[in-house]
Short mmCIF file of C-alpha atoms in Angstrom, two decimals:
data_model
loop_
_atom_site.label_atom_id
_atom_site.label_comp_id
_atom_site.label_asym_id
_atom_site.label_seq_id
_atom_site.Cartn_x
_atom_site.Cartn_y
_atom_site.Cartn_z
CA ILE J 1 -1.68 26.40 -18.03
CA ARG J 2 -4.40 28.67 -19.42
CA VAL J 3 -6.39 28.84 -16.16
CA TRP J 4 -3.49 29.49 -13.77
CA PRO J 5 -2.54 33.03 -14.96
CA ASP J 6 -6.13 34.29 -14.73
CA PHE J 7 -6.59 32.62 -11.35
CA VAL J 8 -3.44 34.18 -9.88
CA HIS J 9 -4.38 37.59 -11.33
CA ARG J 10 -7.82 37.55 -9.69
CA ILE J 11 -6.35 36.60 -6.28
CA ASN J 12 -3.72 39.36 -6.50
CA SER J 13 -6.15 42.02 -7.69
CA LYS J 14 -9.38 41.15 -5.85
CA GLY J 15 -8.35 38.93 -2.94
CA LEU J 16 -8.86 35.39 -1.66
CA GLU J 17 -12.54 35.66 -0.77
CA HIS J 18 -13.41 36.98 -4.23
CA SER J 19 -11.68 34.01 -5.88
CA ILE J 20 -13.80 31.66 -3.76
CA CYS J 21 -17.16 33.47 -3.81
CA SER J 22 -17.36 35.06 -7.27
CA CYS J 23 -18.28 33.13 -10.41
CA ASP J 24 -16.79 35.64 -12.87
CA TYR J 25 -14.35 32.92 -13.92
CA MET J 26 -17.19 31.32 -15.91
CA TYR J 27 -16.58 33.75 -18.76
CA GLY J 28 -13.75 33.91 -21.26
CA ALA J 29 -10.90 31.41 -21.55
CA SER J 30 -11.17 30.25 -17.93
CA GLY J 31 -14.86 29.46 -18.40
CA LEU J 32 -14.07 27.37 -21.47
CA TRP J 33 -11.43 25.32 -19.68
CA VAL J 34 -13.64 24.79 -16.63
CA TRP J 35 -16.39 23.54 -18.94
CA LEU J 36 -13.91 21.17 -20.61
CA PHE J 37 -12.86 20.03 -17.15
CA ILE J 38 -16.47 19.06 -16.39
CA LEU J 39 -16.64 17.07 -19.62
CA SER J 40 -13.30 15.36 -18.88
CA LYS J 41 -14.85 13.46 -15.96
CA LEU J 42 -16.58 11.15 -18.46
CA PRO J 43 -13.42 10.02 -20.34
CA GLU J 44 -11.71 9.44 -16.98
CA LEU J 45 -14.11 6.53 -16.44
CA VAL J 46 -12.30 4.73 -19.29
CA ASP J 47 -9.40 4.29 -16.85
CA THR J 48 -11.73 2.33 -14.56
CA LEU J 49 -13.07 0.38 -17.54
CA PHE J 50 -9.55 -0.75 -18.51
CA ILE J 51 -8.93 -2.01 -14.98
CA VAL J 52 -12.17 -4.04 -15.05
CA LEU J 53 -11.50 -5.46 -18.54
CA ARG J 54 -7.97 -6.48 -17.56
CA LYS J 55 -9.39 -8.16 -14.44
CA GLN J 56 -7.06 -6.17 -12.21
CA PRO J 57 -7.94 -5.36 -8.58
CA LEU J 58 -10.28 -2.34 -8.42
CA ILE J 59 -9.78 -0.69 -5.05
CA PHE J 60 -12.57 1.24 -3.36
CA LEU J 61 -10.64 4.53 -3.46
CA HIS J 62 -10.39 4.39 -7.25
CA TRP J 63 -14.04 3.92 -8.22
CA TYR J 64 -15.39 5.97 -5.30
CA HIS J 65 -13.19 8.93 -6.25
CA HIS J 66 -14.11 8.84 -9.93
CA ALA J 67 -17.84 8.37 -9.33
CA THR J 68 -18.26 11.08 -6.70
CA VAL J 69 -16.13 13.64 -8.58
CA LEU J 70 -18.25 13.11 -11.70
CA VAL J 71 -21.52 13.60 -9.82
CA TYR J 72 -20.26 16.61 -7.84
CA CYS J 73 -18.82 18.40 -10.90
CA TRP J 74 -22.09 18.21 -12.82
CA TYR J 75 -24.06 19.15 -9.72
CA SER J 76 -21.88 22.23 -9.07
CA PHE J 77 -21.66 23.36 -12.69
CA HIS J 78 -25.46 23.55 -12.84
CA ASP J 79 -25.38 26.37 -10.23
CA PHE J 80 -22.15 27.99 -11.43
CA THR J 81 -20.61 27.33 -8.02
CA ALA J 82 -17.96 30.00 -7.40
CA SER J 83 -15.51 27.76 -5.53
CA GLY J 84 -15.51 25.33 -8.44
CA VAL J 85 -12.59 27.09 -10.13
CA TRP J 86 -10.38 26.16 -7.18
CA PHE J 87 -11.39 22.51 -7.42
CA ALA J 88 -10.99 22.39 -11.20
CA LEU J 89 -7.56 24.04 -11.12
CA MET J 90 -6.24 21.74 -8.40
CA ASN J 91 -7.57 18.67 -10.18
CA TYR J 92 -6.11 19.80 -13.50
CA THR J 93 -2.68 20.22 -11.92
CA VAL J 94 -2.57 16.92 -10.02
CA HIS J 95 -4.01 14.91 -12.92
CA ALA J 96 -1.50 16.43 -15.34
CA ALA J 97 1.30 15.02 -13.20
CA MET J 98 -0.49 11.72 -12.56
CA TYR J 99 -1.38 10.91 -16.18
CA SER J 100 2.09 11.98 -17.33
CA TYR J 101 3.43 9.42 -14.86
CA TYR J 102 1.12 6.74 -16.30
CA ALA J 103 2.22 7.63 -19.84
CA PHE J 104 5.92 7.23 -19.00
CA ARG J 105 5.18 3.94 -17.24
CA ALA J 106 3.34 2.70 -20.33
CA LEU J 107 6.43 3.59 -22.39
CA ARG J 108 8.52 1.35 -20.10
CA PHE J 109 10.39 4.16 -18.39
CA ARG J 110 11.70 3.41 -14.92
CA ILE J 111 10.18 5.98 -12.57
CA PRO J 112 11.79 6.60 -9.14
CA LYS J 113 9.63 5.79 -6.16
CA TRP J 114 9.78 9.37 -4.87
CA VAL J 115 7.68 10.45 -7.88
CA ASN J 116 4.81 8.24 -6.65
CA ILE J 117 5.16 9.74 -3.18
CA VAL J 118 5.10 13.31 -4.55
CA ILE J 119 1.97 12.65 -6.64
CA THR J 120 0.09 11.04 -3.75
CA SER J 121 1.19 13.85 -1.44
CA GLY J 122 -0.13 16.34 -4.00
CA GLN J 123 -3.50 14.56 -3.96
CA ILE J 124 -3.64 14.73 -0.16
CA LEU J 125 -2.71 18.43 -0.26
CA GLN J 126 -5.51 18.96 -2.77
CA MET J 127 -8.02 17.54 -0.28
CA ILE J 128 -6.72 19.78 2.51
CA ILE J 129 -7.08 22.87 0.30
CA GLY J 130 -10.58 21.74 -0.69
CA ILE J 131 -11.59 21.58 2.98
CA PHE J 132 -10.02 25.03 3.50
CA VAL J 133 -11.92 26.57 0.55
CA ASN J 134 -15.25 25.22 1.81
CA SER J 135 -14.49 26.55 5.28
CA ILE J 136 -13.83 30.05 3.86
CA ALA J 137 -17.06 29.95 1.83
CA PHE J 138 -19.04 28.92 4.91
CA TYR J 139 -17.42 31.67 7.00
CA VAL J 140 -18.22 34.36 4.38
CA LYS J 141 -21.87 33.29 4.15
CA GLN J 142 -22.20 33.14 7.95
CA ARG J 143 -20.85 36.68 8.08
CA GLY J 144 -23.68 37.80 5.81
CA SER J 145 -21.53 38.61 2.78
CA SER J 146 -22.36 37.52 -0.74
CA CYS J 147 -20.91 34.17 -1.79
CA ASN J 148 -22.18 32.28 -4.80
CA VAL J 149 -22.00 28.87 -3.11
CA THR J 150 -25.04 27.20 -1.55
CA TYR J 151 -24.94 25.71 1.93
CA GLU J 152 -25.89 22.34 0.45
CA ASN J 153 -22.92 22.50 -1.91
CA ILE J 154 -20.58 23.47 0.92
CA PHE J 155 -21.82 20.54 3.01
CA TRP J 156 -21.49 17.89 0.29
CA SER J 157 -18.19 19.27 -0.93
CA PHE J 158 -16.81 19.28 2.60
CA VAL J 159 -17.92 15.67 3.17
CA MET J 160 -16.45 14.64 -0.17
CA TYR J 161 -13.05 16.26 0.42
CA LEU J 162 -12.87 14.99 3.99
CA SER J 163 -13.55 11.42 2.82
CA TYR J 164 -10.91 11.82 0.10
CA PHE J 165 -8.42 13.07 2.65
CA LEU J 166 -8.98 10.06 4.91
CA LEU J 167 -8.87 7.54 2.06
CA PHE J 168 -5.76 8.98 0.40
CA SER J 169 -3.98 9.31 3.75
CA HIS J 170 -4.80 5.67 4.51
CA PHE J 171 -3.53 4.66 1.08
CA PHE J 172 -0.33 6.69 1.60
CA TYR J 173 0.34 5.08 4.98
CA ASN J 174 -0.26 1.51 3.78
CA THR J 175 1.77 1.95 0.59
CA TYR J 176 4.73 4.09 1.64
CA VAL J 177 5.01 3.59 5.41
CA ALA J 178 3.54 0.28 6.63
CA LYS J 179 4.47 -1.89 3.63
CA PRO J 180 8.19 -0.91 3.51
CA LYS J 181 8.36 -1.39 7.29
CA GLN J 182 6.95 -4.94 6.99
CA GLN J 183 9.35 -5.72 4.14
CA HIS J 184 12.27 -4.47 6.24
CA GLN J 185 11.20 -6.59 9.22
CA GLN J 186 10.91 -9.69 7.01
CA HIS J 187 14.33 -8.95 5.54
CA VAL J 188 15.83 -8.71 9.05
CA LYS J 189 14.13 -11.89 10.24
CA SER J 190 15.18 -13.96 7.23
CA PRO J 191 18.95 -14.17 8.08
CA ASN J 192 18.11 -15.03 11.69
CA ARG J 193 15.74 -17.74 10.54
CA ILE J 194 18.40 -19.16 8.20
CA ALA J 195 21.03 -19.10 10.95
CA HIS J 196 18.63 -20.78 13.38
CA THR J 197 17.85 -23.46 10.80
CA ARG J 198 21.53 -24.10 10.18
CA HIS J 199 22.21 -24.32 13.92
CA SER J 200 19.35 -26.79 14.34
CA ASN J 201 20.62 -28.90 11.47
CA VAL J 202 24.15 -28.96 12.92
CA HIS J 203 22.80 -29.85 16.37
CA ALA J 204 20.63 -32.61 14.93
CA HIS J 205 23.60 -33.92 12.94
CA GLN J 206 25.75 -33.99 16.08
CA ASN J 207 23.04 -35.80 18.03
CA HIS J 208 22.76 -38.34 15.26
CA HIS J 209 26.50 -39.08 15.42
CA HIS J 210 26.40 -39.20 19.21
CA ASN J 211 23.52 -41.68 19.21
CA HIS J 212 25.23 -43.69 16.52
CA ASP J 213 28.42 -43.91 18.62
CA GLU J 214 26.45 -44.90 21.71
CA HIS J 215 24.72 -47.57 19.71
CA GLN J 216 28.05 -48.89 18.48
CA THR J 217 29.47 -48.81 22.02
CA SER J 218 26.43 -50.63 23.34
CA SER J 219 26.62 -53.17 20.57
CA ASN J 220 30.33 -53.69 21.17
CA GLY J 221 29.68 -54.08 24.90
CA LYS J 222 27.06 -56.71 24.26
CA THR J 223 29.42 -58.53 21.89
CA VAL J 224 32.21 -58.57 24.48
CA ASN J 225 29.87 -59.83 27.18
CA ASN J 226 28.60 -62.57 24.90
CA ASP J 227 32.18 -63.62 24.08
CA ILE J 228 33.04 -63.75 27.80
CA ASN J 229 29.97 -65.84 28.58
CA GLN J 230 30.64 -68.21 25.72
CA ASN J 231 34.30 -68.64 26.83
CA TYR J 232 33.12 -69.30 30.39
CA VAL J 233 30.69 -72.01 29.23
CA LEU J 234 33.32 -73.65 27.06
CA LYS J 235 35.80 -73.68 29.94
CA ASN J 236 33.28 -75.36 32.26
CA GLU J 237 32.50 -77.97 29.64
CA ASN J 238 36.22 -78.67 29.17
CA ASP J 239 36.70 -79.02 32.93
CA LEU J 240 33.83 -81.52 33.12
CA ASN J 241 35.21 -83.57 30.25
CA ASP J 242 38.66 -83.65 31.85
CA GLY J 243 37.11 -84.89 35.11
CA LYS J 244 35.22 -87.71 33.39
CA GLN J 245 38.31 -88.89 31.55
CA SER J 246 40.38 -89.00 34.77
CA LYS J 247 37.71 -91.16 36.47
CA LYS J 248 37.67 -93.63 33.61
CA SER J 249 41.42 -94.02 33.70
CA ASN J 250 41.30 -94.77 37.36
#
């Protein structure tokens, strides 16, 4: 809150290029808060430490982001890099929203999903602006004008912000686009799978009854045939006995 008014005043009064290429922000209240921002990169590592101690998954984006920001901030502050006020102000703003979100989550508040999307979108926008600021600084130096940013700093800052942009965009796609799409597809397939299973069970049940009836019919057929054969044998035996008795009487 303290850095924003001074930052907006310098852009309105002296222009965009001045806000990127002049390090006059290093004095007064803005200089104090930028210095505190540099120091804040050390306590932010406690967040990573908690994840490790709790044995939670530590994604590459998390530790890579924290480690590289820490190194770059101390590297840039050593030279009083002019564009650093842009990076500090953006990071202050996004982290204020992000850590407020974490605080409400820790207090068991239910946070709508759109808040996550807004915070991640803000982080991606921060990377785009970082690339833009480095491009302006490079353009001013190539033009021959004074800009208190070294070419080495522009290069490493550009690489850093570009890598952040790719990693955060990949995270955004996997979390808010691809994952909900997969969940929706699984939800659609589940009723079809249940219906198919029920149909298969009914069909199997009908086949079982059909086979059982055929078995009974076959068994009954065999029983009838056996009865007919037995009756035929008994009749022949009776006929033979009657013939023998008639001969004896004669």
